[in-house]
Every structure is written in structure tokens, then in C-alpha cells.
Amino acid sequence: MPETFGDRLRRIREEKRLNQAELAERTGFQPSAISHFESGRRAPSFDNLKKLADSLAVTIDFLLGRETLPTTAGPVAEKLFRNFEKMTAEDQDDLSKFAAMLAEKNRRRQENK
Amino acid sequence: MPETFGDRLRRIREEKRLNQAELAERTGFQPSAISHFESGRRAPSFDNLKKLADSLAVTIDFLLGRETLPTTAGPVAEKLFRNFEKMTAEDQDDLSKFAAMLAEKNRRRQENK
DNA sequence: ATAGATTATGACGAACTCGTCAACTCACAG
DNA sequence: CTGTGAGTTGACGAGTTCGTCATAATCTAT
């Protein structure tokens, strides 16, 4: 059985360590709307699909299971990379180290259940 | 005026040298449905968005005008990019703010010299 | 200018999502 | 046991898209 849209949404949300209420707040939905999407009760409309992808900082294609890289998109990612271009190489290294630290922190949390 | 979804759909369809009827046949719509989409009278639903992207052989993100990253190349950018995907949404926000700070610092330094 | 292809527009009921809200389960901490 | 937080489910009217069809408008040649 293939992974449904709802399954994928849930998986990505949990990877980003958001609960339904938090994701609802970011997207401007009711928490129940997230639940409806994840359980397959409703399919998000055009506009709301965009909001979900933005809030999770992933591509819509990734959200829909067309696994083409990069998986990252949206306003947060765009701002980050735009600013990345505007700093010194040294600052870029520092930023990258900070990112590695955050990613590592998340990896360890994943381990400890 | 930003390019609307309908504008983009039309542009891509014409690039592929399809008329509305041909695209309609590929997607299983009525020709009028394509016209409705291109003129902005209707916004395609979740499912139909997928069909359109399939039939035109483009990503949904491209269809929606989301610039696919990265514009930046190099090992440092790639590492940052990979780690970005592996952190919580909140950390992504924090990282982006840190990047904005560094970029701002560099901008001010440029001014004073 | 006439004919044919292409696109545009508008209507119809059916089906769907929307936001909102209430009621319910379930896990877990005090 | 009691409460608190997270998630589920189901309902409601309002609004939208659905497929289908008819018809008007526009373009493209001969």
C-alpha cells in the first residue's frame, strides 16, 4: 500500500517536531483541519497545499510523494539562501556550523525517543 | 503584477506546443476547464493540479512559480542545505534569523568603508 | 469574407473544502 | 481519581470546483 498524502504530511510534520496545533497556527488553520488532512478525510485545496508546503519548508512535489530533490523550498528557505549569498565566506562557515549543530541536536532527540 | 497561476499554466502549455483541447485530452478534462484555469476563474483542486503537472511533465512547484533552490553552489552551501532539512521548523526559523543577522552585519560593514 | 479551429464565458446540479465548533478518545502527570 | 494536552471524528452553513454542455468571441488561414 503506497504512502498516502496524509501519511506523508504526518511524517514530515513529526520530523519537524511540530504538533498539529502548532502547524495549524503556522498555516492559519484549525487544528482539526490538520487532522482531517492526515486521516485522509479531506484533501487540501490548491491554496492550502501551498500554505502547508510553506509552513513545513518543503516542496509541494515532495509533499505529494514525487521525490525529486531538492525537498526544500518556501519563504523560510529562500530567505536563508538569499542571505547566505550576501555574507563573507567566514560567516558562511559559521552559519553552516550552527546549522550542523542544530541538526545534530535534532538527531540526538530522535534517538532518545 | 506578479505572474498568476493561470499565466504560468498558459505559458508552459504554449511552450510545449499544446492547445487547450490537447491538454484537456491528456488530463481528462473538458477543454473549458483549461480555459477556466488559465483565465483564473477557477483554481484547480489538489488532484487536478497533479494531473496538470503530470501531463506537462513539470513539477508542481514550477507550475506554482516557486523558485526551486538552490541558486547557490559549493560544498558549504550544500552542507547547509542538507542540514536545513534535518532540523525542526523552529530551528529553521532561528537559523534563518541568524543568517539575516550576519548578512546585515556585512551590509553595514560595506557602508562604513 | 467565409469557414474552421481555438478559446472564452456562463449556466446547471453534484460533490467537495472551507472555518467553526462540539464531543469524544487516549495518554499521562499530579 | 482528576485534570490537562493531543488528536479524532462529525456536524453545520457558506463557498468553490467538479463534469457537462451550450454558445459567444477570437484567431487563422484560404
PDB file of C-alpha atoms (C1' of nucleotides) in Angstrom:
ATOM      1  CA  MET A   1       0.000   0.000   0.000  1.00  0.00           C
ATOM      2  CA  PRO A   2       1.513   3.279  -1.048  1.00  0.00           C
ATOM      3  CA  GLU A   3       2.062   6.110   1.345  1.00  0.00           C
ATOM      4  CA  THR A   4      -0.861   8.475   1.127  1.00  0.00           C
ATOM      5  CA  PHE A   5      -0.727  12.227   1.195  1.00  0.00           C
ATOM      6  CA  GLY A   6      -1.927  12.199   4.778  1.00  0.00           C
ATOM      7  CA  ASP A   7       0.794   9.773   5.804  1.00  0.00           C
ATOM      8  CA  ARG A   8       3.456  11.948   4.265  1.00  0.00           C
ATOM      9  CA  LEU A   9       2.102  15.107   5.830  1.00  0.00           C
ATOM     10  CA  ARG A  10       2.171  13.489   9.243  1.00  0.00           C
ATOM     11  CA  ARG A  11       5.669  12.142   8.736  1.00  0.00           C
ATOM     12  CA  ILE A  12       7.069  15.495   7.695  1.00  0.00           C
ATOM     13  CA  ARG A  13       5.278  17.329  10.470  1.00  0.00           C
ATOM     14  CA  GLU A  14       6.732  14.960  13.049  1.00  0.00           C
ATOM     15  CA  GLU A  15      10.196  15.236  11.555  1.00  0.00           C
ATOM     16  CA  LYS A  16       9.998  18.967  12.069  1.00  0.00           C
ATOM     17  CA  ARG A  17       8.783  18.340  15.593  1.00  0.00           C
ATOM     18  CA  LEU A  18       5.512  20.172  15.302  1.00  0.00           C
ATOM     19  CA  ASN A  19       2.236  19.055  16.807  1.00  0.00           C
ATOM     20  CA  GLN A  20      -0.989  19.564  14.937  1.00  0.00           C
ATOM     21  CA  ALA A  21      -1.850  22.715  16.861  1.00  0.00           C
ATOM     22  CA  GLU A  22       1.499  24.310  16.066  1.00  0.00           C
ATOM     23  CA  LEU A  23       1.256  23.515  12.398  1.00  0.00           C
ATOM     24  CA  ALA A  24      -2.311  24.772  12.444  1.00  0.00           C
ATOM     25  CA  GLU A  25      -1.145  28.042  13.905  1.00  0.00           C
ATOM     26  CA  ARG A  26       1.556  28.472  11.276  1.00  0.00           C
ATOM     27  CA  THR A  27      -0.798  27.819   8.429  1.00  0.00           C
ATOM     28  CA  GLY A  28      -3.804  29.600   9.889  1.00  0.00           C
ATOM     29  CA  PHE A  29      -5.998  26.503  10.043  1.00  0.00           C
ATOM     30  CA  GLN A  30      -7.927  24.938  12.838  1.00  0.00           C
ATOM     31  CA  PRO A  31      -6.123  22.025  14.448  1.00  0.00           C
ATOM     32  CA  SER A  32      -8.907  19.771  13.288  1.00  0.00           C
ATOM     33  CA  ALA A  33      -8.150  20.675   9.688  1.00  0.00           C
ATOM     34  CA  ILE A  34      -4.685  19.156  10.040  1.00  0.00           C
ATOM     35  CA  SER A  35      -6.251  16.043  11.462  1.00  0.00           C
ATOM     36  CA  HIS A  36      -8.657  15.878   8.540  1.00  0.00           C
ATOM     37  CA  PHE A  37      -5.785  16.074   6.097  1.00  0.00           C
ATOM     38  CA  GLU A  38      -3.673  13.476   7.839  1.00  0.00           C
ATOM     39  CA  SER A  39      -6.515  10.997   8.152  1.00  0.00           C
ATOM     40  CA  GLY A  40      -7.441  11.453   4.506  1.00  0.00           C
ATOM     41  CA  ARG A  41     -10.863  12.798   5.307  1.00  0.00           C
ATOM     42  CA  ARG A  42     -10.239  15.916   3.287  1.00  0.00           C
ATOM     43  CA  ALA A  43      -7.797  16.798   0.554  1.00  0.00           C
ATOM     44  CA  PRO A  44      -6.373  20.305   0.829  1.00  0.00           C
ATOM     45  CA  SER A  45      -7.260  22.787  -1.850  1.00  0.00           C
ATOM     46  CA  PHE A  46      -4.779  24.472  -4.131  1.00  0.00           C
ATOM     47  CA  ASP A  47      -4.170  27.397  -1.798  1.00  0.00           C
ATOM     48  CA  ASN A  48      -3.927  25.369   1.354  1.00  0.00           C
ATOM     49  CA  LEU A  49      -1.485  22.974  -0.227  1.00  0.00           C
ATOM     50  CA  LYS A  50       0.784  25.938  -0.778  1.00  0.00           C
ATOM     51  CA  LYS A  51       0.420  27.086   2.816  1.00  0.00           C
ATOM     52  CA  LEU A  52       1.291  23.641   4.112  1.00  0.00           C
ATOM     53  CA  ALA A  53       4.404  23.430   1.979  1.00  0.00           C
ATOM     54  CA  ASP A  54       5.468  26.910   3.031  1.00  0.00           C
ATOM     55  CA  SER A  55       4.980  26.226   6.707  1.00  0.00           C
ATOM     56  CA  LEU A  56       6.919  22.984   6.532  1.00  0.00           C
ATOM     57  CA  ALA A  57       9.570  24.430   4.202  1.00  0.00           C
ATOM     58  CA  VAL A  58       9.318  21.596   1.721  1.00  0.00           C
ATOM     59  CA  THR A  59       8.421  21.430  -1.941  1.00  0.00           C
ATOM     60  CA  ILE A  60       4.881  20.588  -2.889  1.00  0.00           C
ATOM     61  CA  ASP A  61       6.187  17.769  -5.034  1.00  0.00           C
ATOM     62  CA  PHE A  62       7.850  16.261  -2.003  1.00  0.00           C
ATOM     63  CA  LEU A  63       4.637  16.618  -0.053  1.00  0.00           C
ATOM     64  CA  LEU A  64       2.884  14.738  -2.828  1.00  0.00           C
ATOM     65  CA  GLY A  65       5.458  11.987  -2.994  1.00  0.00           C
ATOM     66  CA  ARG A  66       7.159  12.858  -6.244  1.00  0.00           C
ATOM     67  CA  GLU A  67      10.517  12.500  -4.699  1.00  0.00           C
ATOM     68  CA  THR A  68      12.618  14.911  -6.637  1.00  0.00           C
ATOM     69  CA  LEU A  69      15.281  16.829  -4.855  1.00  0.00           C
ATOM     70  CA  PRO A  70      15.630  19.367  -3.536  1.00  0.00           C
ATOM     71  CA  THR A  71      12.939  18.860  -0.969  1.00  0.00           C
ATOM     72  CA  THR A  72      13.440  22.295   0.467  1.00  0.00           C
ATOM     73  CA  ALA A  73      11.501  25.333  -0.648  1.00  0.00           C
ATOM     74  CA  GLY A  74       9.340  28.103   0.661  1.00  0.00           C
ATOM     75  CA  PRO A  75       9.808  31.550   2.122  1.00  0.00           C
ATOM     76  CA  VAL A  76      11.994  30.495   5.046  1.00  0.00           C
ATOM     77  CA  ALA A  77      14.413  28.549   2.866  1.00  0.00           C
ATOM     78  CA  GLU A  78      14.527  31.275   0.247  1.00  0.00           C
ATOM     79  CA  LYS A  79      15.355  33.991   2.726  1.00  0.00           C
ATOM     80  CA  LEU A  80      18.060  31.864   4.251  1.00  0.00           C
ATOM     81  CA  PHE A  81      19.814  31.233   0.958  1.00  0.00           C
ATOM     82  CA  ARG A  82      19.391  34.777  -0.224  1.00  0.00           C
ATOM     83  CA  ASN A  83      21.172  35.983   2.886  1.00  0.00           C
ATOM     84  CA  PHE A  84      23.753  33.240   2.516  1.00  0.00           C
ATOM     85  CA  GLU A  85      24.888  34.861  -0.699  1.00  0.00           C
ATOM     86  CA  LYS A  86      25.344  38.207   0.978  1.00  0.00           C
ATOM     87  CA  MET A  87      27.836  37.305   3.650  1.00  0.00           C
ATOM     88  CA  THR A  88      31.528  36.681   3.864  1.00  0.00           C
ATOM     89  CA  ALA A  89      32.935  33.188   3.386  1.00  0.00           C
ATOM     90  CA  GLU A  90      33.843  33.140   7.049  1.00  0.00           C
ATOM     91  CA  ASP A  91      30.312  33.940   8.090  1.00  0.00           C
ATOM     92  CA  GLN A  92      29.064  31.266   5.726  1.00  0.00           C
ATOM     93  CA  ASP A  93      31.210  28.744   7.538  1.00  0.00           C
ATOM     94  CA  ASP A  94      29.944  29.902  10.900  1.00  0.00           C
ATOM     95  CA  LEU A  95      26.367  29.688   9.708  1.00  0.00           C
ATOM     96  CA  SER A  96      26.953  26.200   8.367  1.00  0.00           C
ATOM     97  CA  LYS A  97      28.460  25.122  11.683  1.00  0.00           C
ATOM     98  CA  PHE A  98      25.477  26.493  13.529  1.00  0.00           C
ATOM     99  CA  ALA A  99      23.187  24.558  11.191  1.00  0.00           C
ATOM    100  CA  ALA A 100      25.180  21.370  11.772  1.00  0.00           C
ATOM    101  CA  MET A 101      24.776  21.875  15.487  1.00  0.00           C
ATOM    102  CA  LEU A 102      21.017  22.277  15.239  1.00  0.00           C
ATOM    103  CA  ALA A 103      20.711  19.232  13.003  1.00  0.00           C
ATOM    104  CA  GLU A 104      22.813  17.195  15.404  1.00  0.00           C
ATOM    105  CA  LYS A 105      20.680  18.314  18.318  1.00  0.00           C
ATOM    106  CA  ASN A 106      17.606  17.095  16.491  1.00  0.00           C
ATOM    107  CA  ARG A 107      19.233  13.784  15.610  1.00  0.00           C
ATOM    108  CA  ARG A 108      20.037  13.078  19.254  1.00  0.00           C
ATOM    109  CA  ARG A 109      16.494  13.901  20.289  1.00  0.00           C
ATOM    110  CA  GLN A 110      15.234  11.468  17.719  1.00  0.00           C
ATOM    111  CA  GLU A 111      17.383   8.759  19.302  1.00  0.00           C
ATOM    112  CA  ASN A 112      16.201   9.389  22.847  1.00  0.00           C
ATOM    113  CA  LYS A 113      12.681   8.566  21.671  1.00  0.00           C
TER     114      LYS A 113
ATOM    115  CA  MET B   1       1.734  42.458 -11.210  1.00  0.00           C
ATOM    116  CA  PRO B   2       3.075  39.044 -10.459  1.00  0.00           C
ATOM    117  CA  GLU B   3       2.515  36.222 -12.862  1.00  0.00           C
ATOM    118  CA  THR B   4      -0.583  34.338 -11.810  1.00  0.00           C
ATOM    119  CA  PHE B   5      -1.038  30.615 -11.832  1.00  0.00           C
ATOM    120  CA  GLY B   6      -3.140  30.905 -14.957  1.00  0.00           C
ATOM    121  CA  ASP B   7      -0.467  32.893 -16.736  1.00  0.00           C
ATOM    122  CA  ARG B   8       2.128  30.296 -15.923  1.00  0.00           C
ATOM    123  CA  LEU B   9      -0.072  27.433 -16.998  1.00  0.00           C
ATOM    124  CA  ARG B  10      -0.674  29.082 -20.327  1.00  0.00           C
ATOM    125  CA  ARG B  11       2.977  29.865 -20.822  1.00  0.00           C
ATOM    126  CA  ILE B  12       4.041  26.294 -20.128  1.00  0.00           C
ATOM    127  CA  ARG B  13       1.298  24.831 -22.291  1.00  0.00           C
ATOM    128  CA  GLU B  14       2.335  27.004 -25.209  1.00  0.00           C
ATOM    129  CA  GLU B  15       5.980  26.141 -24.713  1.00  0.00           C
ATOM    130  CA  LYS B  16       5.014  22.516 -25.131  1.00  0.00           C
ATOM    131  CA  ARG B  17       3.042  23.453 -28.243  1.00  0.00           C
ATOM    132  CA  LEU B  18      -0.274  22.160 -26.998  1.00  0.00           C
ATOM    133  CA  ASN B  19      -3.639  23.754 -27.489  1.00  0.00           C
ATOM    134  CA  GLN B  20      -6.240  23.687 -24.770  1.00  0.00           C
ATOM    135  CA  ALA B  21      -8.081  20.753 -26.309  1.00  0.00           C
ATOM    136  CA  GLU B  22      -4.928  18.654 -26.470  1.00  0.00           C
ATOM    137  CA  LEU B  23      -4.019  19.363 -22.892  1.00  0.00           C
ATOM    138  CA  ALA B  24      -7.596  18.662 -21.910  1.00  0.00           C
ATOM    139  CA  GLU B  25      -7.400  15.285 -23.562  1.00  0.00           C
ATOM    140  CA  ARG B  26      -4.174  14.398 -21.787  1.00  0.00           C
ATOM    141  CA  THR B  27      -5.544  15.344 -18.407  1.00  0.00           C
ATOM    142  CA  GLY B  28      -9.065  14.071 -18.923  1.00  0.00           C
ATOM    143  CA  PHE B  29     -10.691  17.479 -18.535  1.00  0.00           C
ATOM    144  CA  GLN B  30     -13.059  19.363 -20.707  1.00  0.00           C
ATOM    145  CA  PRO B  31     -11.326  21.992 -22.828  1.00  0.00           C
ATOM    146  CA  SER B  32     -13.306  24.609 -20.996  1.00  0.00           C
ATOM    147  CA  ALA B  33     -11.720  23.557 -17.729  1.00  0.00           C
ATOM    148  CA  ILE B  34      -8.306  24.527 -19.065  1.00  0.00           C
ATOM    149  CA  SER B  35      -9.691  27.851 -20.122  1.00  0.00           C
ATOM    150  CA  HIS B  36     -11.140  28.391 -16.678  1.00  0.00           C
ATOM    151  CA  PHE B  37      -7.806  27.695 -15.088  1.00  0.00           C
ATOM    152  CA  GLU B  38      -5.854  29.964 -17.407  1.00  0.00           C
ATOM    153  CA  SER B  39      -8.262  32.840 -17.015  1.00  0.00           C
ATOM    154  CA  GLY B  40      -8.275  32.456 -13.246  1.00  0.00           C
ATOM    155  CA  ARG B  41     -11.978  31.768 -12.974  1.00  0.00           C
ATOM    156  CA  ARG B  42     -11.242  28.527 -11.184  1.00  0.00           C
ATOM    157  CA  ALA B  43      -8.310  27.234  -9.195  1.00  0.00           C
ATOM    158  CA  PRO B  44      -7.562  23.556  -9.755  1.00  0.00           C
ATOM    159  CA  SER B  45      -8.076  21.192  -6.887  1.00  0.00           C
ATOM    160  CA  PHE B  46      -5.400  19.067  -5.334  1.00  0.00           C
ATOM    161  CA  ASP B  47      -5.914  16.137  -7.693  1.00  0.00           C
ATOM    162  CA  ASN B  48      -6.203  18.186 -10.826  1.00  0.00           C
ATOM    163  CA  LEU B  49      -3.060  20.093 -10.018  1.00  0.00           C
ATOM    164  CA  LYS B  50      -1.266  16.765 -10.036  1.00  0.00           C
ATOM    165  CA  LYS B  51      -2.770  15.786 -13.369  1.00  0.00           C
ATOM    166  CA  LEU B  52      -1.722  19.053 -14.930  1.00  0.00           C
ATOM    167  CA  ALA B  53       1.859  18.689 -13.732  1.00  0.00           C
ATOM    168  CA  ASP B  54       1.958  15.105 -14.977  1.00  0.00           C
ATOM    169  CA  SER B  55       0.629  15.966 -18.396  1.00  0.00           C
ATOM    170  CA  LEU B  56       3.009  18.869 -18.820  1.00  0.00           C
ATOM    171  CA  ALA B  57       5.946  16.984 -17.317  1.00  0.00           C
ATOM    172  CA  VAL B  58       6.846  19.739 -14.890  1.00  0.00           C
ATOM    173  CA  THR B  59       6.994  19.902 -11.137  1.00  0.00           C
ATOM    174  CA  ILE B  60       4.073  21.327  -9.262  1.00  0.00           C
ATOM    175  CA  ASP B  61       6.385  23.817  -7.630  1.00  0.00           C
ATOM    176  CA  PHE B  62       7.412  25.064 -11.044  1.00  0.00           C
ATOM    177  CA  LEU B  63       3.769  25.323 -12.027  1.00  0.00           C
ATOM    178  CA  LEU B  64       3.182  27.436  -8.961  1.00  0.00           C
ATOM    179  CA  GLY B  65       6.155  29.665  -9.581  1.00  0.00           C
ATOM    180  CA  ARG B  66       8.127  28.646  -6.535  1.00  0.00           C
ATOM    181  CA  GLU B  67      11.744  29.061  -7.406  1.00  0.00           C
ATOM    182  CA  THR B  68      13.471  25.827  -6.805  1.00  0.00           C
ATOM    183  CA  LEU B  69      16.640  26.177  -4.865  1.00  0.00           C
ATOM    184  CA  PRO B  70      19.487  26.461  -4.790  1.00  0.00           C
ATOM    185  CA  THR B  71      20.809  29.449  -6.637  1.00  0.00           C
ATOM    186  CA  THR B  72      23.945  28.969  -4.605  1.00  0.00           C
ATOM    187  CA  ALA B  73      26.510  26.269  -5.283  1.00  0.00           C
ATOM    188  CA  GLY B  74      29.510  24.922  -3.427  1.00  0.00           C
ATOM    189  CA  PRO B  75      30.238  22.416  -0.660  1.00  0.00           C
ATOM    190  CA  VAL B  76      29.417  24.815   2.167  1.00  0.00           C
ATOM    191  CA  ALA B  77      26.028  25.654   0.694  1.00  0.00           C
ATOM    192  CA  GLU B  78      25.258  22.013   0.077  1.00  0.00           C
ATOM    193  CA  LYS B  79      26.037  21.042   3.628  1.00  0.00           C
ATOM    194  CA  LEU B  80      23.911  23.866   4.945  1.00  0.00           C
ATOM    195  CA  PHE B  81      21.164  22.791   2.634  1.00  0.00           C
ATOM    196  CA  ARG B  82      21.221  19.180   3.816  1.00  0.00           C
ATOM    197  CA  ASN B  83      21.266  20.114   7.468  1.00  0.00           C
ATOM    198  CA  PHE B  84      18.423  22.551   6.963  1.00  0.00           C
ATOM    199  CA  GLU B  85      16.196  19.624   6.050  1.00  0.00           C
ATOM    200  CA  LYS B  86      17.057  17.749   9.197  1.00  0.00           C
ATOM    201  CA  MET B  87      16.043  20.252  11.833  1.00  0.00           C
ATOM    202  CA  THR B  88      12.834  21.320  13.438  1.00  0.00           C
ATOM    203  CA  ALA B  89      10.719  24.052  11.921  1.00  0.00           C
ATOM    204  CA  GLU B  90      11.553  26.257  14.847  1.00  0.00           C
ATOM    205  CA  ASP B  91      15.278  25.747  14.379  1.00  0.00           C
ATOM    206  CA  GLN B  92      14.860  26.553  10.710  1.00  0.00           C
ATOM    207  CA  ASP B  93      13.370  29.870  11.714  1.00  0.00           C
ATOM    208  CA  ASP B  94      16.173  30.548  14.161  1.00  0.00           C
ATOM    209  CA  LEU B  95      18.812  29.651  11.615  1.00  0.00           C
ATOM    210  CA  SER B  96      17.235  31.978   9.099  1.00  0.00           C
ATOM    211  CA  LYS B  97      17.250  34.791  11.645  1.00  0.00           C
ATOM    212  CA  PHE B  98      20.904  34.186  12.389  1.00  0.00           C
ATOM    213  CA  ALA B  99      21.653  34.346   8.666  1.00  0.00           C
ATOM    214  CA  ALA B 100      19.766  37.619   8.400  1.00  0.00           C
ATOM    215  CA  MET B 101      21.870  38.985  11.226  1.00  0.00           C
ATOM    216  CA  LEU B 102      25.127  38.023   9.544  1.00  0.00           C
ATOM    217  CA  ALA B 103      24.021  39.448   6.232  1.00  0.00           C
ATOM    218  CA  GLU B 104      23.030  42.683   7.916  1.00  0.00           C
ATOM    219  CA  LYS B 105      26.372  42.898   9.685  1.00  0.00           C
ATOM    220  CA  ASN B 106      28.138  42.522   6.372  1.00  0.00           C
ATOM    221  CA  ARG B 107      25.955  45.141   4.734  1.00  0.00           C
ATOM    222  CA  ARG B 108      26.783  47.709   7.389  1.00  0.00           C
ATOM    223  CA  ARG B 109      30.466  46.966   7.062  1.00  0.00           C
ATOM    224  CA  GLN B 110      30.239  47.612   3.363  1.00  0.00           C
ATOM    225  CA  GLU B 111      28.755  51.036   4.068  1.00  0.00           C
ATOM    226  CA  ASN B 112      31.426  52.170   6.527  1.00  0.00           C
ATOM    227  CA  LYS B 113      34.224  51.541   4.105  1.00  0.00           C
TER     228      LYS B 113
ATOM    229  C1'  DA C   1     -15.222  37.456 -46.401  1.00  0.00           C
ATOM    230  C1'  DT C   2     -16.177  32.777 -45.328  1.00  0.00           C
ATOM    231  C1'  DA C   3     -15.007  28.571 -42.886  1.00  0.00           C
ATOM    232  C1'  DG C   4     -12.783  26.176 -39.397  1.00  0.00           C
ATOM    233  C1'  DA C   5     -10.138  25.921 -35.377  1.00  0.00           C
ATOM    234  C1'  DT C   6      -9.361  27.748 -30.952  1.00  0.00           C
ATOM    235  C1'  DT C   7     -10.510  29.982 -26.860  1.00  0.00           C
ATOM    236  C1'  DA C   8     -13.881  32.340 -23.685  1.00  0.00           C
ATOM    237  C1'  DT C   9     -17.835  32.607 -20.920  1.00  0.00           C
ATOM    238  C1'  DG C  10     -21.679  31.216 -18.443  1.00  0.00           C
ATOM    239  C1'  DA C  11     -25.013  28.040 -16.684  1.00  0.00           C
ATOM    240  C1'  DC C  12     -26.522  23.560 -14.044  1.00  0.00           C
ATOM    241  C1'  DG C  13     -26.679  20.128 -10.060  1.00  0.00           C
ATOM    242  C1'  DA C  14     -23.499  17.236  -7.546  1.00  0.00           C
ATOM    243  C1'  DA C  15     -19.719  16.890  -4.748  1.00  0.00           C
ATOM    244  C1'  DC C  16     -16.308  18.848  -2.249  1.00  0.00           C
ATOM    245  C1'  DT C  17     -13.499  22.015   1.068  1.00  0.00           C
ATOM    246  C1'  DC C  18     -13.889  25.874   3.903  1.00  0.00           C
ATOM    247  C1'  DG C  19     -13.913  27.720   9.001  1.00  0.00           C
ATOM    248  C1'  DT C  20     -16.055  26.868  13.186  1.00  0.00           C
ATOM    249  C1'  DC C  21     -17.380  24.305  16.866  1.00  0.00           C
ATOM    250  C1'  DA C  22     -18.660  20.373  19.987  1.00  0.00           C
ATOM    251  C1'  DA C  23     -17.919  15.904  21.759  1.00  0.00           C
ATOM    252  C1'  DC C  24     -15.114  12.156  22.184  1.00  0.00           C
ATOM    253  C1'  DT C  25     -10.876   9.092  22.988  1.00  0.00           C
ATOM    254  C1'  DC C  26      -6.333   8.374  24.742  1.00  0.00           C
ATOM    255  C1'  DA C  27      -2.034   9.037  27.371  1.00  0.00           C
ATOM    256  C1'  DC C  28      -0.022  10.692  31.223  1.00  0.00           C
ATOM    257  C1'  DA C  29       1.156  13.691  35.394  1.00  0.00           C
ATOM    258  C1'  DG C  30      -0.169  15.291  39.886  1.00  0.00           C
TER     259       DG C  30
ATOM    260  C1'  DC D   1      -9.029   9.851  40.696  1.00  0.00           C
ATOM    261  C1'  DT D   2      -8.707  14.167  38.276  1.00  0.00           C
ATOM    262  C1'  DG D   3      -7.203  17.057  35.179  1.00  0.00           C
ATOM    263  C1'  DT D   4      -4.577  18.609  31.123  1.00  0.00           C
ATOM    264  C1'  DG D   5      -2.964  18.245  26.438  1.00  0.00           C
ATOM    265  C1'  DA D   6      -3.056  15.948  21.858  1.00  0.00           C
ATOM    266  C1'  DG D   7      -5.549  14.069  18.493  1.00  0.00           C
ATOM    267  C1'  DT D   8     -10.001  12.233  16.330  1.00  0.00           C
ATOM    268  C1'  DT D   9     -14.488  12.499  14.492  1.00  0.00           C
ATOM    269  C1'  DG D  10     -18.652  14.508  12.994  1.00  0.00           C
ATOM    270  C1'  DA D  11     -21.700  18.110  12.153  1.00  0.00           C
ATOM    271  C1'  DC D  12     -23.250  22.955  10.177  1.00  0.00           C
ATOM    272  C1'  DG D  13     -23.885  26.678   6.503  1.00  0.00           C
ATOM    273  C1'  DA D  14     -21.138  29.013   3.100  1.00  0.00           C
ATOM    274  C1'  DG D  15     -18.474  28.974  -0.674  1.00  0.00           C
ATOM    275  C1'  DT D  16     -15.915  26.561  -4.549  1.00  0.00           C
ATOM    276  C1'  DT D  17     -14.736  23.145  -8.007  1.00  0.00           C
ATOM    277  C1'  DC D  18     -16.438  19.286 -10.382  1.00  0.00           C
ATOM    278  C1'  DG D  19     -18.031  17.470 -15.196  1.00  0.00           C
ATOM    279  C1'  DT D  20     -21.056  18.652 -18.752  1.00  0.00           C
ATOM    280  C1'  DC D  21     -22.929  21.344 -22.098  1.00  0.00           C
ATOM    281  C1'  DA D  22     -24.259  25.427 -24.888  1.00  0.00           C
ATOM    282  C1'  DT D  23     -22.954  29.486 -27.033  1.00  0.00           C
ATOM    283  C1'  DA D  24     -20.314  33.626 -27.939  1.00  0.00           C
ATOM    284  C1'  DA D  25     -15.981  35.590 -29.193  1.00  0.00           C
ATOM    285  C1'  DT D  26     -11.480  35.472 -31.452  1.00  0.00           C
ATOM    286  C1'  DC D  27      -7.977  33.993 -34.251  1.00  0.00           C
ATOM    287  C1'  DT D  28      -6.190  31.859 -38.896  1.00  0.00           C
ATOM    288  C1'  DA D  29      -5.866  30.727 -42.740  1.00  0.00           C
ATOM    289  C1'  DT D  30      -7.798  30.123 -47.848  1.00  0.00           C
TER     290       DT D  30
END
